[in-house]
Every structure is written in structure tokens, then in C-alpha cells.
Amino acid sequence: MDGSGTVHAPGIVDVEAGEIVWVGPADAAPPVDGITTNEVSGALMPGMVNTHAHTPMLLLRGAGEALPVDRWLREVMWPLERKLVSDDVHAGMLLGASELLANGITTSVEMYFYGEAVAQAAVAPGLRVLAAPPIIEDPQMAVFGGWQARLDEIGELSERWASEPRVEIGIGPHAPYSTSAACLEGVASLAKARDLLVHMHVSEQRWEEAAVREQTGRSAMELLESTGILDGRFLAAHCVWLSEAEIETFAAHKVAVAHCPCSNCKHASGVAPVEAMREAGISVGIATDGPASHHRLDLFEEMRMAIRLARVHHADSERLPADAVLRMVTAEAADAIGRPDLGRLQAGARADMLAISMSEPALHPILPKDDVVARIVWSGSPRSIDRVWVEGTEVVSEGKVLTVDRESAIAEATARAAALAN
Ligand SMILES: [Zn+2]
């Protein structure tokens, strides 16, 4: 697949120093001397971009099952998360990075505490990460410091990681109901000064609007607009309950959206107006959310859930076609985070790729009339992933992550999860 969505069979991708330099049909490829050749017998496609996650929460996987989001956060998650130390986050992110890479996810947007640990544990096994440490103004989370101190830390973090190509730092004000106008103004000004992506939960559940109104006397959208936070790079997660007017406001500000279909189902949040947002010109990526909100970091499952929700919600089988959702985990997801150099196989893009093995029985039989893209979306799974490259470096081979000692990563995460639970 090149950037236009064309399938070349057979095709060739030339990579030099982590960058894709040529893509096209094999019979049109320019001759190149002195190169290493990798043959892929299945399908080579762009690495997937996960636009919203809290991967280190895998230490809390399963906690608070079946509680509504507000109680799940305040009664289960926050009391545990406030006890976290940096090494816990490192252990959770490292094991999670091996899960993400094995599942074909080469970039993940991570809203989590201890951004330094997140960045280190992501980049060590070769994952590309956009780490946006959260700011939550709730007395329970005061242990992490006030918003100004948090912003100072995030500014320093972005300076420290400025020269690492696989790490980008953003800012993660948690949600309009858990951050003040003063904090959001501070976020807007730091984001503008350093050109950082702001990543925030917006309109996930229905009760949030009334909560914001009670706290501020304004709607969440008025609050966001008035602080200037929408004027820079802004990625909103969930956006389940946006009105038509709010969708227009987001489109006017070039806000992008991370759609989390499985999490929205598990937490009974609702059905996000994905097609209306895309029709308004908003880039919508599909995302896993954290492994405590929905247990798996699997964008194949999310793609199918996105289609099912759109179709069953409108009782219309033509809603959200397979090629659209594949774009929403690759090129459109990359656009949503302001990285047009990711999520596509085209000259000038970073060489983040995955190979789907045709030895996976669920993909067969494949006949000449079959739509390969639709087959991958409907029948593909992490099990079908054979090889993965990030920045041109192979990190998964024969479905095994080459860069993480899985047994010791599981043991470390288990020990830390047990200590937290106690
Ligand atoms: Zn989230």
C-alpha cells in the first residue's frame, strides 16, 4: 500500500536510513546496488498508529470491572495510580510495548504519569511514542504536584528528548471536568511556545457536560475555546457526545479525534459520531485506550468494533467501509497526531511497517476477486503479524518481539501489580 491506498502485488519498498525512499510495483522498481533484500510473502503495510492509550495501566488490567467510568476512576483507578512510582510505570510500559509491537502498533500516544519512564520504556524496545503526561486537578492526585509544576516538568521533558527521533513529548490535561481554566491557559501557552501536541479526554460520557457547567458556568466547548487550547495541535479522545455545532467548532480549529470503540462499549459511554466528524473534515484515528479500560491493545479488534458500532447504530451495512478504518489506524491516525510522515508506505515517510503472514488460516482462501484490504480488516489479528519494523529496524520476527525479554518483563509487571493491589 502506498500513501494513496493502492495495493501493489507484487510491490517493492526501498528503505534507507530509516526512511522510505521508493514504493511501487516490482516491475517498475529502480535498480539499486549493494542492498539488503527482505522478501515478504504476505502483505506489507504501514505500521499502525494508536492515537490514545495509557499502556502502563496494564498493571491495573481488570480492576474495577463493570463500574461506571466516574466511580471506576475515583474509587479504583486514582487511589491505585496515586501510589505509582516511576519504576512501576517503566515495568508496565515495557511489557505493554512488547504487546503493542507484537500487535503491529509502531506508534502509540501515551497519556501517562512519569513521562520519562514512559519514553524510556517505549524507546528501548523500539516503539515510537508520543508521551503526553497527564495533568489532573483533583485532591486525590495532588501527589503529582500542581499544574504549574507539572507544566515545568513537561517542558523539561520535551527538551531532554528533543533529539530522539522516536520520542515526542506532548501535554495531557486530563479532561475539561478535571482541569481549571487557569491550568488550560498554561497548557495552551506552553504548547504554543514549544509546538507540543495537547491530548485530552473530551465528551466521553454524558454527565461530563453538566459537571463542567456546574464548576465553571460554561459548557466544556466554551471553556476549551476561551483558553486558547484549541488554537494549536489538539487531539481529543472519545468525543462521544459532541453536538453538530461542537463538531463544527472542532473542525474549524483543526482538532483531531481519537475514537475508542471498545472502551466506549466496555464503559457504556455511547456511540461516537465518527462519520459526522470525518465528513466535517476532522482526522479521526482509532485507538485502544488503556488496558484497564479495555483489556487489549489490539487495533484489529478496534477496527472491527468501529465498523460494527457504526453499522448497527444506523442499521446500515454501507457505513464505515473497511478501507476507511484501515486508514484510521494508519495514515489518518498519523495525520491526527500531526505526523504525515507516519502511517503510510510512501517516499519520505518513516520506515514503520508490518508484514502480515499468509500462513494465518483465518485469512484464507484468497481468490483473485477478493479485496485484500477488507480481508485484513475483517479476518486479520495480532496472530497474523509476522514481522514489524520501526524506523527501518526489525523489532518483531515470526511474531516474536526481538527487543524485550518477555519472561522477565511479565515477572516484573506481575510483581509490581501485586504490590500495588496490596
Ligand atoms: Zn483514556
Short mmCIF file of C-alpha atoms and ligand atoms in Angstrom, two decimals:
data_model
loop_
_atom_site.label_atom_id
_atom_site.label_comp_id
_atom_site.label_asym_id
_atom_site.label_seq_id
_atom_site.Cartn_x
_atom_site.Cartn_y
_atom_site.Cartn_z
CA MET A 1 0.00 0.00 0.00
CA ASP A 2 1.38 3.38 -0.92
CA GLY A 3 0.02 6.63 0.54
CA SER A 4 -2.92 6.65 -1.86
CA GLY A 5 -4.20 3.26 -0.71
CA THR A 6 -3.13 1.44 -3.86
CA VAL A 7 -2.23 -2.23 -3.45
CA HIS A 8 0.85 -3.30 -5.44
CA ALA A 9 1.12 -7.06 -5.92
CA PRO A 10 3.97 -7.75 -6.08
CA GLY A 11 5.40 -4.49 -4.74
CA ILE A 12 8.73 -3.12 -3.56
CA VAL A 13 9.59 -0.71 -0.75
CA ASP A 14 13.11 0.77 -0.67
CA VAL A 15 14.36 1.95 2.73
CA GLU A 16 17.44 4.00 3.51
CA ALA A 17 18.49 5.15 6.99
CA GLY A 18 15.04 4.63 8.49
CA GLU A 19 13.21 6.42 5.69
CA ILE A 20 11.16 5.03 2.81
CA VAL A 21 12.74 6.24 -0.44
CA TRP A 22 10.69 4.40 -3.09
CA VAL A 23 7.41 2.46 -3.23
CA GLY A 24 5.71 0.88 -6.20
CA PRO A 25 5.08 -2.18 -8.33
CA ALA A 26 8.03 -4.60 -8.51
CA ASP A 27 8.40 -4.31 -12.29
CA ALA A 28 8.85 -0.51 -12.07
CA ALA A 29 11.43 -0.52 -9.25
CA PRO A 30 14.69 1.35 -9.95
CA PRO A 31 17.81 -0.86 -9.87
CA VAL A 32 19.85 -0.37 -6.69
CA ASP A 33 23.28 -1.84 -5.94
CA GLY A 34 24.64 -3.16 -2.64
CA ILE A 35 21.37 -3.51 -0.80
CA THR A 36 19.96 -5.99 1.69
CA THR A 37 16.75 -7.57 0.39
CA ASN A 38 13.91 -8.84 2.58
CA GLU A 39 11.21 -10.88 0.91
CA VAL A 40 7.74 -10.81 2.43
CA SER A 41 5.36 -13.47 1.21
CA GLY A 42 2.19 -11.91 2.62
CA ALA A 43 1.11 -8.28 2.82
CA LEU A 44 3.37 -5.39 3.77
CA MET A 45 1.50 -2.43 5.20
CA PRO A 46 2.21 0.70 7.26
CA GLY A 47 2.79 0.21 10.98
CA MET A 48 -0.34 1.10 12.95
CA VAL A 49 -0.66 4.33 14.95
CA ASN A 50 -2.55 4.07 18.25
CA THR A 51 -3.94 7.56 18.92
CA HIS A 52 -4.94 7.16 22.58
CA ALA A 53 -3.55 4.86 25.27
CA HIS A 54 -2.47 4.65 28.89
CA THR A 55 -0.42 1.48 28.35
CA PRO A 56 1.26 1.32 31.81
CA MET A 57 -2.26 0.83 33.23
CA LEU A 58 -1.82 -2.82 32.27
CA LEU A 59 -0.64 -3.14 35.88
CA LEU A 60 -4.33 -2.49 36.74
CA ARG A 61 -5.76 -4.68 33.98
CA GLY A 62 -9.17 -5.92 35.11
CA ALA A 63 -9.51 -3.64 38.16
CA GLY A 64 -12.92 -2.05 38.71
CA GLU A 65 -14.65 -4.33 36.21
CA ALA A 66 -18.24 -3.24 35.43
CA LEU A 67 -18.14 0.07 37.34
CA PRO A 68 -19.31 3.24 35.53
CA VAL A 69 -16.42 5.48 34.46
CA ASP A 70 -16.76 8.15 37.17
CA ARG A 71 -16.75 5.57 40.00
CA TRP A 72 -14.13 3.43 38.20
CA LEU A 73 -11.81 6.48 38.08
CA ARG A 74 -12.39 7.92 41.54
CA GLU A 75 -12.88 4.72 43.55
CA VAL A 76 -10.49 2.29 41.84
CA MET A 77 -8.02 3.86 39.37
CA TRP A 78 -6.97 7.12 41.04
CA PRO A 79 -6.46 5.58 44.53
CA LEU A 80 -4.13 2.99 42.93
CA GLU A 81 -2.45 5.34 40.47
CA ARG A 82 -1.52 7.86 43.17
CA LYS A 83 0.66 5.10 44.71
CA LEU A 84 2.61 4.51 41.49
CA VAL A 85 6.35 5.09 41.38
CA SER A 86 8.39 5.66 38.26
CA ASP A 87 9.67 2.04 38.17
CA ASP A 88 6.06 0.74 38.16
CA VAL A 89 5.31 2.84 35.09
CA HIS A 90 8.52 1.66 33.43
CA ALA A 91 7.59 -2.00 34.04
CA GLY A 92 4.05 -1.52 32.73
CA MET A 93 5.17 0.40 29.67
CA LEU A 94 7.92 -2.11 28.81
CA LEU A 95 5.58 -5.12 28.89
CA GLY A 96 2.95 -3.05 27.07
CA ALA A 97 5.46 -2.02 24.40
CA SER A 98 6.10 -5.68 23.64
CA GLU A 99 2.32 -6.23 23.34
CA LEU A 100 1.91 -3.17 21.09
CA LEU A 101 4.81 -4.13 18.80
CA ALA A 102 3.70 -7.76 18.52
CA ASN A 103 0.25 -6.44 17.54
CA GLY A 104 1.68 -4.30 14.73
CA ILE A 105 1.40 -0.96 16.52
CA THR A 106 4.56 1.04 15.80
CA THR A 107 3.49 4.40 17.30
CA SER A 108 1.45 4.93 20.46
CA VAL A 109 0.12 8.13 22.01
CA GLU A 110 0.59 7.61 25.73
CA MET A 111 -1.13 9.80 28.30
CA TYR A 112 0.57 8.67 31.48
CA PHE A 113 2.40 9.73 34.63
CA TYR A 114 6.21 9.67 34.83
CA GLY A 115 6.73 10.65 31.19
CA GLU A 116 10.46 9.97 31.48
CA ALA A 117 9.77 6.31 32.37
CA VAL A 118 7.16 6.05 29.59
CA ALA A 119 9.59 7.41 26.99
CA GLN A 120 12.48 5.21 28.16
CA ALA A 121 10.44 2.00 28.34
CA ALA A 122 8.88 2.66 24.92
CA VAL A 123 12.00 3.62 23.04
CA ALA A 124 14.24 0.85 24.47
CA PRO A 125 12.35 -1.96 22.67
CA GLY A 126 11.99 0.21 19.55
CA LEU A 127 8.43 1.58 19.83
CA ARG A 128 7.76 5.11 18.60
CA VAL A 129 5.92 7.09 21.28
CA LEU A 130 4.17 10.39 21.77
CA ALA A 131 4.20 10.73 25.56
CA ALA A 132 1.73 13.30 26.91
CA PRO A 133 1.96 13.27 30.72
CA PRO A 134 -1.43 13.96 32.31
CA ILE A 135 -2.43 16.89 34.49
CA ILE A 136 -5.35 16.13 36.82
CA GLU A 137 -6.52 18.79 39.29
CA ASP A 138 -8.17 16.55 41.82
CA PRO A 139 -7.26 16.37 45.52
CA GLN A 140 -6.68 12.61 45.13
CA MET A 141 -3.95 13.27 42.57
CA ALA A 142 -2.24 16.15 44.41
CA VAL A 143 0.77 13.86 45.00
CA PHE A 144 1.85 14.56 41.41
CA GLY A 145 2.06 18.33 42.07
CA GLY A 146 0.12 21.40 40.94
CA TRP A 147 -0.44 22.23 37.29
CA GLN A 148 2.35 24.78 37.06
CA ALA A 149 4.89 22.32 38.46
CA ARG A 150 3.58 19.65 36.09
CA LEU A 151 3.97 22.01 33.11
CA ASP A 152 7.53 22.87 34.17
CA GLU A 153 8.34 19.13 34.27
CA ILE A 154 6.77 18.56 30.86
CA GLY A 155 8.72 21.47 29.36
CA GLU A 156 11.97 19.98 30.72
CA LEU A 157 10.98 16.52 29.47
CA SER A 158 10.42 17.81 25.94
CA GLU A 159 13.83 19.49 26.00
CA ARG A 160 15.52 16.28 27.19
CA TRP A 161 14.00 14.15 24.40
CA ALA A 162 14.24 16.71 21.61
CA SER A 163 16.99 14.85 19.74
CA GLU A 164 15.47 11.32 19.85
CA PRO A 165 13.53 10.75 16.60
CA ARG A 166 11.25 8.06 18.04
CA VAL A 167 10.08 10.13 21.02
CA GLU A 168 7.84 13.17 21.01
CA ILE A 169 6.54 14.84 24.15
CA GLY A 170 3.04 16.31 24.40
CA ILE A 171 0.82 17.63 27.21
CA GLY A 172 -2.12 15.64 28.61
CA PRO A 173 -4.62 17.82 30.54
CA HIS A 174 -6.96 15.02 31.65
CA ALA A 175 -10.44 16.37 30.83
CA PRO A 176 -12.49 19.59 30.99
CA TYR A 177 -14.09 18.39 34.28
CA SER A 178 -10.72 17.71 35.95
CA THR A 179 -8.69 20.80 34.93
CA SER A 180 -9.23 24.52 35.61
CA ALA A 181 -9.32 27.38 33.10
CA ALA A 182 -6.04 28.71 34.53
CA CYS A 183 -4.37 25.35 34.00
CA LEU A 184 -5.68 25.09 30.43
CA GLU A 185 -4.39 28.60 29.67
CA GLY A 186 -0.98 27.49 30.96
CA VAL A 187 -1.15 24.37 28.80
CA ALA A 188 -2.06 26.46 25.74
CA SER A 189 0.87 28.79 26.25
CA LEU A 190 3.47 26.01 26.78
CA ALA A 191 2.06 24.10 23.78
CA LYS A 192 2.34 27.20 21.61
CA ALA A 193 5.86 28.04 22.79
CA ARG A 194 7.19 24.53 22.06
CA ASP A 195 4.75 23.37 19.33
CA LEU A 196 3.57 20.46 21.51
CA LEU A 197 0.52 18.29 20.87
CA VAL A 198 -2.18 18.71 23.53
CA HIS A 199 -4.05 15.47 24.20
CA MET A 200 -7.23 15.45 26.30
CA HIS A 201 -10.32 13.34 27.03
CA VAL A 202 -13.34 15.26 25.71
CA SER A 203 -17.03 14.38 25.99
CA GLU A 204 -16.51 10.72 26.84
CA GLN A 205 -19.65 10.36 28.97
CA ARG A 206 -22.92 12.21 29.10
CA TRP A 207 -22.59 13.50 32.68
CA GLU A 208 -19.41 15.45 31.92
CA GLU A 209 -21.18 18.43 30.35
CA ALA A 210 -23.27 19.12 33.47
CA ALA A 211 -20.21 18.71 35.69
CA VAL A 212 -18.24 21.30 33.69
CA ARG A 213 -21.21 23.68 33.70
CA GLU A 214 -21.54 23.37 37.47
CA GLN A 215 -17.81 24.01 38.01
CA THR A 216 -17.33 26.83 35.51
CA GLY A 217 -20.74 28.16 34.48
CA ARG A 218 -19.78 27.38 30.89
CA SER A 219 -20.01 24.46 28.50
CA ALA A 220 -16.92 22.32 28.04
CA MET A 221 -16.53 23.66 24.50
CA GLU A 222 -16.77 27.30 25.69
CA LEU A 223 -14.17 26.52 28.35
CA LEU A 224 -11.79 24.95 25.82
CA GLU A 225 -12.23 27.70 23.23
CA SER A 226 -11.81 30.53 25.74
CA THR A 227 -8.45 29.21 26.98
CA GLY A 228 -6.88 29.15 23.51
CA ILE A 229 -6.08 25.46 23.91
CA LEU A 230 -7.79 24.57 20.60
CA ASP A 231 -5.65 27.01 18.59
CA GLY A 232 -2.58 24.75 18.49
CA ARG A 233 -2.21 21.00 17.86
CA PHE A 234 -5.09 19.36 19.74
CA LEU A 235 -6.06 15.68 19.84
CA ALA A 236 -9.31 14.89 21.66
CA ALA A 237 -10.04 11.34 22.86
CA HIS A 238 -13.52 9.78 22.76
CA CYS A 239 -15.80 12.70 21.66
CA VAL A 240 -18.88 10.51 22.09
CA TRP A 241 -21.41 13.23 22.93
CA LEU A 242 -20.33 16.09 20.64
CA SER A 243 -23.24 18.02 19.13
CA GLU A 244 -23.26 19.05 15.45
CA ALA A 245 -22.26 22.58 16.45
CA GLU A 246 -19.38 21.24 18.57
CA ILE A 247 -18.19 19.09 15.66
CA GLU A 248 -18.14 22.26 13.53
CA THR A 249 -16.14 24.05 16.22
CA PHE A 250 -13.59 21.23 16.34
CA ALA A 251 -13.35 21.17 12.54
CA ALA A 252 -12.82 24.96 12.43
CA HIS A 253 -9.95 24.61 14.92
CA LYS A 254 -8.48 21.60 13.04
CA VAL A 255 -8.84 19.48 16.18
CA ALA A 256 -8.23 15.75 15.62
CA VAL A 257 -10.04 12.91 17.37
CA ALA A 258 -9.06 9.52 18.81
CA HIS A 259 -12.01 7.14 18.56
CA CYS A 260 -12.01 4.35 21.19
CA PRO A 261 -14.84 1.99 20.18
CA CYS A 262 -14.08 -0.94 22.53
CA SER A 263 -13.52 1.28 25.57
CA ASN A 264 -16.69 3.23 24.75
CA CYS A 265 -18.57 -0.08 24.72
CA LYS A 266 -17.00 -1.51 27.88
CA HIS A 267 -17.72 1.66 29.85
CA ALA A 268 -21.15 2.07 28.21
CA SER A 269 -20.11 5.58 27.13
CA GLY A 270 -22.11 5.62 23.91
CA VAL A 271 -21.57 5.64 20.14
CA ALA A 272 -19.30 8.42 18.86
CA PRO A 273 -20.46 10.29 15.70
CA VAL A 274 -17.41 9.10 13.76
CA GLU A 275 -18.78 9.62 10.27
CA ALA A 276 -20.16 13.09 11.03
CA MET A 277 -16.74 14.10 12.38
CA ARG A 278 -14.92 12.74 9.32
CA GLU A 279 -17.42 14.38 6.96
CA ALA A 280 -16.73 17.70 8.71
CA GLY A 281 -13.06 17.26 7.80
CA ILE A 282 -11.78 16.05 11.19
CA SER A 283 -8.97 13.47 11.12
CA VAL A 284 -10.14 10.53 13.24
CA GLY A 285 -7.73 7.86 14.43
CA ILE A 286 -8.85 4.64 16.08
CA ALA A 287 -7.38 3.85 19.49
CA THR A 288 -7.23 1.15 22.14
CA ASP A 289 -7.48 3.44 25.21
CA GLY A 290 -5.74 1.99 28.29
CA PRO A 291 -5.66 -1.73 29.07
CA ALA A 292 -7.64 -1.05 32.26
CA SER A 293 -10.48 0.50 30.20
CA HIS A 294 -10.47 -2.21 27.61
CA HIS A 295 -8.21 -5.14 28.26
CA ARG A 296 -6.45 -5.46 24.93
CA LEU A 297 -4.01 -3.30 22.95
CA ASP A 298 -5.29 -4.66 19.65
CA LEU A 299 -6.21 -2.32 16.79
CA PHE A 300 -7.61 -5.19 14.69
CA GLU A 301 -10.33 -5.67 17.30
CA GLU A 302 -10.85 -1.88 17.49
CA MET A 303 -11.22 -1.60 13.69
CA ARG A 304 -13.94 -4.23 13.66
CA MET A 305 -15.72 -2.72 16.66
CA ALA A 306 -15.67 0.70 14.95
CA ILE A 307 -17.37 -0.78 11.88
CA ARG A 308 -19.89 -2.79 13.89
CA LEU A 309 -20.90 0.19 16.02
CA ALA A 310 -21.36 2.47 13.01
CA ARG A 311 -23.39 -0.13 11.11
CA VAL A 312 -25.61 -1.36 13.90
CA HIS A 313 -26.21 2.17 15.19
CA HIS A 314 -27.60 3.25 11.80
CA ALA A 315 -28.88 -0.20 10.71
CA ASP A 316 -26.93 0.40 7.50
CA SER A 317 -24.34 -2.07 6.13
CA GLU A 318 -22.66 0.58 3.98
CA ARG A 319 -21.45 2.63 6.94
CA LEU A 320 -17.71 2.89 7.63
CA PRO A 321 -16.14 0.68 4.94
CA ALA A 322 -13.08 -1.47 5.65
CA ASP A 323 -10.63 0.71 3.71
CA ALA A 324 -11.71 3.74 5.80
CA VAL A 325 -10.98 2.02 9.11
CA LEU A 326 -7.62 0.77 7.85
CA ARG A 327 -6.77 4.41 7.09
CA MET A 328 -7.97 5.32 10.60
CA VAL A 329 -5.24 3.14 12.14
CA THR A 330 -2.55 4.22 9.66
CA ALA A 331 -2.46 7.40 7.50
CA GLU A 332 -5.43 9.21 9.07
CA ALA A 333 -4.23 8.32 12.59
CA ALA A 334 -0.83 9.77 11.71
CA ASP A 335 -2.50 12.94 10.41
CA ALA A 336 -4.50 13.12 13.66
CA ILE A 337 -1.26 13.43 15.64
CA GLY A 338 0.25 15.85 13.14
CA ARG A 339 2.73 13.33 11.72
CA PRO A 340 2.12 12.98 7.97
CA ASP A 341 5.49 11.18 7.78
CA LEU A 342 3.97 8.16 9.57
CA GLY A 343 1.25 5.63 8.77
CA ARG A 344 1.86 5.27 5.03
CA LEU A 345 4.23 3.48 2.71
CA GLN A 346 5.41 6.35 0.57
CA ALA A 347 8.68 8.07 -0.27
CA GLY A 348 9.66 10.47 2.51
CA ALA A 349 7.76 8.61 5.25
CA ARG A 350 9.50 6.89 8.15
CA ALA A 351 10.01 3.17 7.56
CA ASP A 352 7.47 1.88 10.12
CA MET A 353 5.96 -1.24 8.57
CA LEU A 354 4.40 -4.58 9.34
CA ALA A 355 4.15 -7.80 7.38
CA ILE A 356 1.04 -9.94 7.60
CA SER A 357 1.73 -13.61 7.12
CA MET A 358 -0.47 -15.51 4.73
CA SER A 359 0.13 -18.66 6.77
CA GLU A 360 -2.71 -17.48 9.07
CA PRO A 361 -5.69 -19.77 8.29
CA ALA A 362 -8.29 -17.10 9.07
CA LEU A 363 -7.17 -15.10 6.02
CA HIS A 364 -7.88 -17.92 3.54
CA PRO A 365 -8.99 -18.75 0.94
CA ILE A 366 -7.92 -15.66 -1.00
CA LEU A 367 -9.19 -15.59 -4.59
CA PRO A 368 -8.23 -13.06 -7.30
CA LYS A 369 -11.63 -11.33 -6.88
CA ASP A 370 -11.11 -10.77 -3.15
CA ASP A 371 -10.46 -7.36 -1.59
CA VAL A 372 -7.18 -7.79 0.30
CA VAL A 373 -7.76 -4.71 2.47
CA ALA A 374 -11.23 -5.87 3.57
CA ARG A 375 -9.85 -9.34 4.29
CA ILE A 376 -7.11 -7.92 6.54
CA VAL A 377 -9.61 -5.74 8.41
CA TRP A 378 -12.24 -8.46 8.93
CA SER A 379 -10.03 -11.56 9.35
CA GLY A 380 -6.67 -10.17 10.49
CA SER A 381 -5.46 -10.33 14.08
CA PRO A 382 -2.21 -9.97 16.02
CA ARG A 383 -1.74 -13.68 15.32
CA SER A 384 -1.32 -12.92 11.64
CA ILE A 385 1.57 -10.49 12.20
CA ASP A 386 4.87 -11.92 11.10
CA ARG A 387 7.39 -9.06 11.07
CA VAL A 388 7.45 -5.43 12.26
CA TRP A 389 9.93 -2.63 11.57
CA VAL A 390 10.21 0.77 13.24
CA GLU A 391 12.47 3.42 11.70
CA GLY A 392 13.70 0.66 9.37
CA THR A 393 14.82 -1.61 12.23
CA GLU A 394 13.20 -5.02 12.59
CA VAL A 395 11.68 -5.40 16.07
CA VAL A 396 9.35 -8.39 15.52
CA SER A 397 10.22 -11.54 13.59
CA GLU A 398 7.98 -14.60 13.16
CA GLY A 399 5.55 -12.89 15.54
CA LYS A 400 8.15 -12.69 18.35
CA VAL A 401 9.32 -9.37 19.77
CA LEU A 402 13.11 -9.35 19.38
CA THR A 403 13.78 -6.48 21.76
CA VAL A 404 12.07 -7.45 25.05
CA ASP A 405 12.82 -10.40 27.32
CA ARG A 406 9.18 -11.41 27.65
CA GLU A 407 9.51 -13.69 30.68
CA SER A 408 11.33 -11.13 32.79
CA ALA A 409 9.00 -8.30 31.64
CA ILE A 410 5.95 -10.35 32.70
CA ALA A 411 7.57 -11.28 36.04
CA GLU A 412 8.45 -7.64 36.81
CA ALA A 413 4.99 -6.34 35.85
CA THR A 414 3.31 -9.10 37.87
CA ALA A 415 5.37 -8.37 40.99
CA ARG A 416 4.64 -4.63 40.75
CA ALA A 417 0.93 -5.18 40.04
CA ALA A 418 0.70 -7.47 43.08
CA ALA A 419 2.43 -4.89 45.31
CA LEU A 420 0.05 -2.16 44.09
CA ALA A 421 -3.03 -4.32 44.64
CA ASN A 422 -1.92 -4.90 48.24
ZN ZN B 1 -8.22 7.49 28.10
#
